[in-house]
């Protein structure tokens, strides 16, 4: 058995809005993609949390996860993730308790430590950058609500007594937090392989078994694009790369533009540099090229799972990429 066929593959969709299309369409596209991911045999389907971002419709991940779970039957559904510093742990526990009660045995609780993308969003949320430093304490409180160990004497209904698998999104300090808590870890991205390997090594070395996980569990995440030719696969990356470059020069992520318009547009030297950098390092190409690159990543990290995070303007090309990847890892 190859490392690809022995590895779980899952999907994280960020409900990216597209030029000329409404946020409502982006959310419906997410639900439709979840149905297709289930049909193709992907293991999980996760949704994300972003606030005040013109290019992202997914601002309420537990609400969207409920819609995804209701539209599917077997695929695991969760969040990649709920940004814990933005919320009270009791409320998060209650939300996931409701999800698990409605869709038993299918719900994952992916948790991150980020706060708002801009100062304005952070002010609107009533949070500051320093709130991310309390993530470990918030995480322990959240897990305690499921175990019934809160010193307040309050009980989280219907979460208490339920088991909703928690995952830590490990950017920066997250790997050490996941290891100390004894939780599965999701680490990205594929563009910085050395940093990813260091994070995985740190996590495995420091891991402490817990009631949630007996041993380390590593999920690597990143953009993967599969097409007939390397050029077609690269074009899938163009809209997101331009949105990234735009955000670095203007301070906000815009809706995804068509690849053709980006390729025909004039860019400043700085924009061009950021755009080319954003295109680099992803796994993109033909089936043979992608299989080779994935085998390398799995050998380097020993990851048990890959979480695919690809976004693009052309929905049919995106669906085709996911279909090709599913066929590849099942071969």
PDB file of N, CA, C and O in Angstrom, residues 279-323:
ATOM      1  N   UNK A 279       2.190  32.370  -5.589  1.00  0.00           N
ATOM      2  CA  UNK A 279       2.004  31.246  -6.494  1.00  0.00           C
ATOM      3  C   UNK A 279       2.951  30.085  -6.191  1.00  0.00           C
ATOM      4  O   UNK A 279       2.688  28.940  -6.567  1.00  0.00           O
ATOM      5  N   UNK A 280       4.044  30.380  -5.527  1.00  0.00           N
ATOM      6  CA  UNK A 280       5.119  29.396  -5.359  1.00  0.00           C
ATOM      7  C   UNK A 280       4.861  28.446  -4.190  1.00  0.00           C
ATOM      8  O   UNK A 280       4.210  28.800  -3.205  1.00  0.00           O
ATOM      9  N   UNK A 281       5.386  27.232  -4.303  1.00  0.00           N
ATOM     10  CA  UNK A 281       5.461  26.314  -3.184  1.00  0.00           C
ATOM     11  C   UNK A 281       4.266  25.406  -2.974  1.00  0.00           C
ATOM     12  O   UNK A 281       4.320  24.495  -2.147  1.00  0.00           O
ATOM     13  N   UNK A 282       3.163  25.644  -3.683  1.00  0.00           N
ATOM     14  CA  UNK A 282       1.997  24.777  -3.541  1.00  0.00           C
ATOM     15  C   UNK A 282       2.223  23.468  -4.304  1.00  0.00           C
ATOM     16  O   UNK A 282       3.134  23.346  -5.122  1.00  0.00           O
ATOM     17  N   UNK A 283       1.360  22.503  -4.048  1.00  0.00           N
ATOM     18  CA  UNK A 283       1.402  21.261  -4.813  1.00  0.00           C
ATOM     19  C   UNK A 283       0.413  21.401  -5.964  1.00  0.00           C
ATOM     20  O   UNK A 283      -0.802  21.458  -5.758  1.00  0.00           O
ATOM     21  N   UNK A 284       0.932  21.504  -7.172  1.00  0.00           N
ATOM     22  CA  UNK A 284       0.087  21.736  -8.343  1.00  0.00           C
ATOM     23  C   UNK A 284       0.721  21.093  -9.563  1.00  0.00           C
ATOM     24  O   UNK A 284       1.938  21.190  -9.754  1.00  0.00           O
ATOM     25  N   UNK A 285      -0.105  20.442 -10.371  1.00  0.00           N
ATOM     26  CA  UNK A 285       0.406  19.829 -11.596  1.00  0.00           C
ATOM     27  C   UNK A 285      -0.492  18.718 -12.065  1.00  0.00           C
ATOM     28  O   UNK A 285      -1.674  18.640 -11.706  1.00  0.00           O
ATOM     29  N   UNK A 286       0.072  17.839 -12.868  1.00  0.00           N
ATOM     30  CA  UNK A 286      -0.646  16.659 -13.341  1.00  0.00           C
ATOM     31  C   UNK A 286      -0.752  15.636 -12.213  1.00  0.00           C
ATOM     32  O   UNK A 286      -0.116  15.780 -11.160  1.00  0.00           O
ATOM     33  N   UNK A 287      -1.527  14.600 -12.444  1.00  0.00           N
ATOM     34  CA  UNK A 287      -1.660  13.558 -11.426  1.00  0.00           C
ATOM     35  C   UNK A 287      -0.302  12.991 -11.020  1.00  0.00           C
ATOM     36  O   UNK A 287      -0.023  12.794  -9.835  1.00  0.00           O
ATOM     37  N   UNK A 288       0.551  12.736 -11.997  1.00  0.00           N
ATOM     38  CA  UNK A 288       1.870  12.154 -11.699  1.00  0.00           C
ATOM     39  C   UNK A 288       2.709  13.109 -10.853  1.00  0.00           C
ATOM     40  O   UNK A 288       3.359  12.695  -9.877  1.00  0.00           O
ATOM     41  N   UNK A 289       2.706  14.392 -11.208  1.00  0.00           N
ATOM     42  CA  UNK A 289       3.488  15.373 -10.453  1.00  0.00           C
ATOM     43  C   UNK A 289       2.958  15.524  -9.035  1.00  0.00           C
ATOM     44  O   UNK A 289       3.733  15.572  -8.062  1.00  0.00           O
ATOM     45  N   UNK A 290       1.651  15.597  -8.892  1.00  0.00           N
ATOM     46  CA  UNK A 290       1.049  15.770  -7.572  1.00  0.00           C
ATOM     47  C   UNK A 290       1.296  14.546  -6.701  1.00  0.00           C
ATOM     48  O   UNK A 290       1.614  14.668  -5.502  1.00  0.00           O
ATOM     49  N   UNK A 291       1.187  13.367  -7.277  1.00  0.00           N
ATOM     50  CA  UNK A 291       1.452  12.149  -6.507  1.00  0.00           C
ATOM     51  C   UNK A 291       2.879  12.143  -5.977  1.00  0.00           C
ATOM     52  O   UNK A 291       3.125  11.807  -4.804  1.00  0.00           O
ATOM     53  N   UNK A 292       3.837  12.528  -6.817  1.00  0.00           N
ATOM     54  CA  UNK A 292       5.240  12.567  -6.395  1.00  0.00           C
ATOM     55  C   UNK A 292       5.436  13.562  -5.258  1.00  0.00           C
ATOM     56  O   UNK A 292       6.089  13.252  -4.238  1.00  0.00           O
ATOM     57  N   UNK A 293       4.862  14.763  -5.393  1.00  0.00           N
ATOM     58  CA  UNK A 293       5.032  15.787  -4.358  1.00  0.00           C
ATOM     59  C   UNK A 293       4.363  15.384  -3.046  1.00  0.00           C
ATOM     60  O   UNK A 293       4.901  15.626  -1.956  1.00  0.00           O
ATOM     61  N   UNK A 294       3.184  14.776  -3.143  1.00  0.00           N
ATOM     62  CA  UNK A 294       2.498  14.342  -1.922  1.00  0.00           C
ATOM     63  C   UNK A 294       3.267  13.222  -1.226  1.00  0.00           C
ATOM     64  O   UNK A 294       3.378  13.205   0.009  1.00  0.00           O
ATOM     65  N   UNK A 295       3.786  12.290  -1.993  1.00  0.00           N
ATOM     66  CA  UNK A 295       4.593  11.212  -1.393  1.00  0.00           C
ATOM     67  C   UNK A 295       5.780  11.802  -0.639  1.00  0.00           C
ATOM     68  O   UNK A 295       6.129  11.343   0.461  1.00  0.00           O
ATOM     69  N   UNK A 296       6.405  12.834  -1.203  1.00  0.00           N
ATOM     70  CA  UNK A 296       7.536  13.486  -0.548  1.00  0.00           C
ATOM     71  C   UNK A 296       7.115  14.129   0.768  1.00  0.00           C
ATOM     72  O   UNK A 296       7.775  13.966   1.806  1.00  0.00           O
ATOM     73  N   UNK A 297       6.007  14.877   0.752  1.00  0.00           N
ATOM     74  CA  UNK A 297       5.521  15.541   1.968  1.00  0.00           C
ATOM     75  C   UNK A 297       5.178  14.513   3.039  1.00  0.00           C
ATOM     76  O   UNK A 297       5.536  14.682   4.221  1.00  0.00           O
ATOM     77  N   UNK A 298       4.509  13.441   2.656  1.00  0.00           N
ATOM     78  CA  UNK A 298       4.122  12.431   3.633  1.00  0.00           C
ATOM     79  C   UNK A 298       5.339  11.703   4.202  1.00  0.00           C
ATOM     80  O   UNK A 298       5.378  11.363   5.389  1.00  0.00           O
ATOM     81  N   UNK A 299       6.334  11.497   3.366  1.00  0.00           N
ATOM     82  CA  UNK A 299       7.572  10.874   3.859  1.00  0.00           C
ATOM     83  C   UNK A 299       8.284  11.799   4.835  1.00  0.00           C
ATOM     84  O   UNK A 299       8.794  11.359   5.879  1.00  0.00           O
ATOM     85  N   UNK A 300       8.320  13.086   4.526  1.00  0.00           N
ATOM     86  CA  UNK A 300       9.018  14.052   5.379  1.00  0.00           C
ATOM     87  C   UNK A 300       8.315  14.282   6.715  1.00  0.00           C
ATOM     88  O   UNK A 300       8.960  14.512   7.733  1.00  0.00           O
ATOM     89  N   UNK A 301       6.976  14.248   6.709  1.00  0.00           N
ATOM     90  CA  UNK A 301       6.226  14.606   7.916  1.00  0.00           C
ATOM     91  C   UNK A 301       5.632  13.415   8.657  1.00  0.00           C
ATOM     92  O   UNK A 301       5.321  13.520   9.847  1.00  0.00           O
ATOM     93  N   UNK A 302       5.446  12.293   7.963  1.00  0.00           N
ATOM     94  CA  UNK A 302       4.762  11.165   8.585  1.00  0.00           C
ATOM     95  C   UNK A 302       3.312  11.465   8.921  1.00  0.00           C
ATOM     96  O   UNK A 302       2.718  10.813   9.790  1.00  0.00           O
ATOM     97  N   UNK A 303       2.721  12.437   8.238  1.00  0.00           N
ATOM     98  CA  UNK A 303       1.350  12.848   8.536  1.00  0.00           C
ATOM     99  C   UNK A 303       0.366  11.718   8.252  1.00  0.00           C
ATOM    100  O   UNK A 303       0.526  10.953   7.303  1.00  0.00           O
ATOM    101  N   UNK A 304      -0.656  11.641   9.086  1.00  0.00           N
ATOM    102  CA  UNK A 304      -1.712  10.649   8.881  1.00  0.00           C
ATOM    103  C   UNK A 304      -2.835  11.164   7.984  1.00  0.00           C
ATOM    104  O   UNK A 304      -3.659  10.384   7.515  1.00  0.00           O
ATOM    105  N   UNK A 305      -2.850  12.496   7.750  1.00  0.00           N
ATOM    106  CA  UNK A 305      -3.977  13.076   7.016  1.00  0.00           C
ATOM    107  C   UNK A 305      -3.521  14.330   6.288  1.00  0.00           C
ATOM    108  O   UNK A 305      -2.629  15.041   6.758  1.00  0.00           O
ATOM    109  N   UNK A 306      -4.166  14.605   5.153  1.00  0.00           N
ATOM    110  CA  UNK A 306      -3.924  15.819   4.382  1.00  0.00           C
ATOM    111  C   UNK A 306      -5.241  16.582   4.276  1.00  0.00           C
ATOM    112  O   UNK A 306      -6.264  16.013   3.865  1.00  0.00           O
ATOM    113  N   UNK A 307      -5.212  17.850   4.651  1.00  0.00           N
ATOM    114  CA  UNK A 307      -6.381  18.722   4.577  1.00  0.00           C
ATOM    115  C   UNK A 307      -6.170  19.694   3.423  1.00  0.00           C
ATOM    116  O   UNK A 307      -5.291  20.550   3.474  1.00  0.00           O
ATOM    117  N   UNK A 308      -6.975  19.551   2.381  1.00  0.00           N
ATOM    118  CA  UNK A 308      -6.805  20.333   1.149  1.00  0.00           C
ATOM    119  C   UNK A 308      -7.607  21.630   1.270  1.00  0.00           C
ATOM    120  O   UNK A 308      -8.800  21.600   1.583  1.00  0.00           O
ATOM    121  N   UNK A 309      -6.952  22.767   0.984  1.00  0.00           N
ATOM    122  CA  UNK A 309      -7.557  24.069   1.249  1.00  0.00           C
ATOM    123  C   UNK A 309      -7.709  24.931  -0.003  1.00  0.00           C
ATOM    124  O   UNK A 309      -7.799  26.147   0.082  1.00  0.00           O
ATOM    125  N   UNK A 310      -7.754  24.313  -1.173  1.00  0.00           N
ATOM    126  CA  UNK A 310      -7.715  25.047  -2.437  1.00  0.00           C
ATOM    127  C   UNK A 310      -8.963  25.910  -2.650  1.00  0.00           C
ATOM    128  O   UNK A 310     -10.090  25.453  -2.436  1.00  0.00           O
ATOM    129  N   UNK A 311      -8.737  27.151  -3.090  1.00  0.00           N
ATOM    130  CA  UNK A 311      -9.818  28.052  -3.503  1.00  0.00           C
ATOM    131  C   UNK A 311      -9.465  28.612  -4.879  1.00  0.00           C
ATOM    132  O   UNK A 311      -8.300  28.878  -5.168  1.00  0.00           O
ATOM    133  N   UNK A 312     -10.485  28.813  -5.726  1.00  0.00           N
ATOM    134  CA  UNK A 312     -10.244  29.432  -7.025  1.00  0.00           C
ATOM    135  C   UNK A 312     -11.541  29.999  -7.563  1.00  0.00           C
ATOM    136  O   UNK A 312     -12.629  29.741  -7.019  1.00  0.00           O
ATOM    137  N   UNK A 313     -11.449  30.769  -8.647  1.00  0.00           N
ATOM    138  CA  UNK A 313     -12.630  31.400  -9.234  1.00  0.00           C
ATOM    139  C   UNK A 313     -13.475  30.385 -10.008  1.00  0.00           C
ATOM    140  O   UNK A 313     -14.702  30.382  -9.929  1.00  0.00           O
ATOM    141  N   UNK A 314     -12.833  29.532 -10.760  1.00  0.00           N
ATOM    142  CA  UNK A 314     -13.511  28.595 -11.657  1.00  0.00           C
ATOM    143  C   UNK A 314     -13.981  27.374 -10.859  1.00  0.00           C
ATOM    144  O   UNK A 314     -13.200  26.473 -10.556  1.00  0.00           O
ATOM    145  N   UNK A 315     -15.265  27.328 -10.540  1.00  0.00           N
ATOM    146  CA  UNK A 315     -15.772  26.255  -9.687  1.00  0.00           C
ATOM    147  C   UNK A 315     -15.685  24.893 -10.376  1.00  0.00           C
ATOM    148  O   UNK A 315     -15.398  23.884  -9.720  1.00  0.00           O
ATOM    149  N   UNK A 316     -15.930  24.831 -11.673  1.00  0.00           N
ATOM    150  CA  UNK A 316     -15.871  23.542 -12.350  1.00  0.00           C
ATOM    151  C   UNK A 316     -14.437  23.005 -12.363  1.00  0.00           C
ATOM    152  O   UNK A 316     -14.206  21.804 -12.175  1.00  0.00           O
ATOM    153  N   UNK A 317     -13.463  23.900 -12.568  1.00  0.00           N
ATOM    154  CA  UNK A 317     -12.067  23.471 -12.525  1.00  0.00           C
ATOM    155  C   UNK A 317     -11.684  23.005 -11.118  1.00  0.00           C
ATOM    156  O   UNK A 317     -10.909  22.062 -10.955  1.00  0.00           O
ATOM    157  N   UNK A 318     -12.241  23.679 -10.097  1.00  0.00           N
ATOM    158  CA  UNK A 318     -11.975  23.272  -8.717  1.00  0.00           C
ATOM    159  C   UNK A 318     -12.547  21.882  -8.454  1.00  0.00           C
ATOM    160  O   UNK A 318     -11.870  21.010  -7.870  1.00  0.00           O
ATOM    161  N   UNK A 319     -13.776  21.650  -8.864  1.00  0.00           N
ATOM    162  CA  UNK A 319     -14.389  20.338  -8.683  1.00  0.00           C
ATOM    163  C   UNK A 319     -13.606  19.262  -9.435  1.00  0.00           C
ATOM    164  O   UNK A 319     -13.402  18.154  -8.922  1.00  0.00           O
ATOM    165  N   UNK A 320     -13.151  19.581 -10.636  1.00  0.00           N
ATOM    166  CA  UNK A 320     -12.362  18.631 -11.410  1.00  0.00           C
ATOM    167  C   UNK A 320     -11.065  18.286 -10.684  1.00  0.00           C
ATOM    168  O   UNK A 320     -10.642  17.125 -10.652  1.00  0.00           O
ATOM    169  N   UNK A 321     -10.440  19.289 -10.062  1.00  0.00           N
ATOM    170  CA  UNK A 321      -9.212  19.049  -9.312  1.00  0.00           C
ATOM    171  C   UNK A 321      -9.466  18.102  -8.142  1.00  0.00           C
ATOM    172  O   UNK A 321      -8.698  17.154  -7.906  1.00  0.00           O
ATOM    173  N   UNK A 322     -10.547  18.334  -7.423  1.00  0.00           N
ATOM    174  CA  UNK A 322     -10.869  17.457  -6.298  1.00  0.00           C
ATOM    175  C   UNK A 322     -11.193  16.039  -6.779  1.00  0.00           C
ATOM    176  O   UNK A 322     -10.854  15.051  -6.115  1.00  0.00           O
ATOM    177  N   UNK A 323     -11.853  15.921  -7.933  1.00  0.00           N
ATOM    178  CA  UNK A 323     -12.152  14.592  -8.474  1.00  0.00           C
ATOM    179  C   UNK A 323     -10.875  13.866  -8.872  1.00  0.00           C
ATOM    180  O   UNK A 323     -10.710  12.666  -8.598  1.00  0.00           O
TER     181      UNK A 323
END
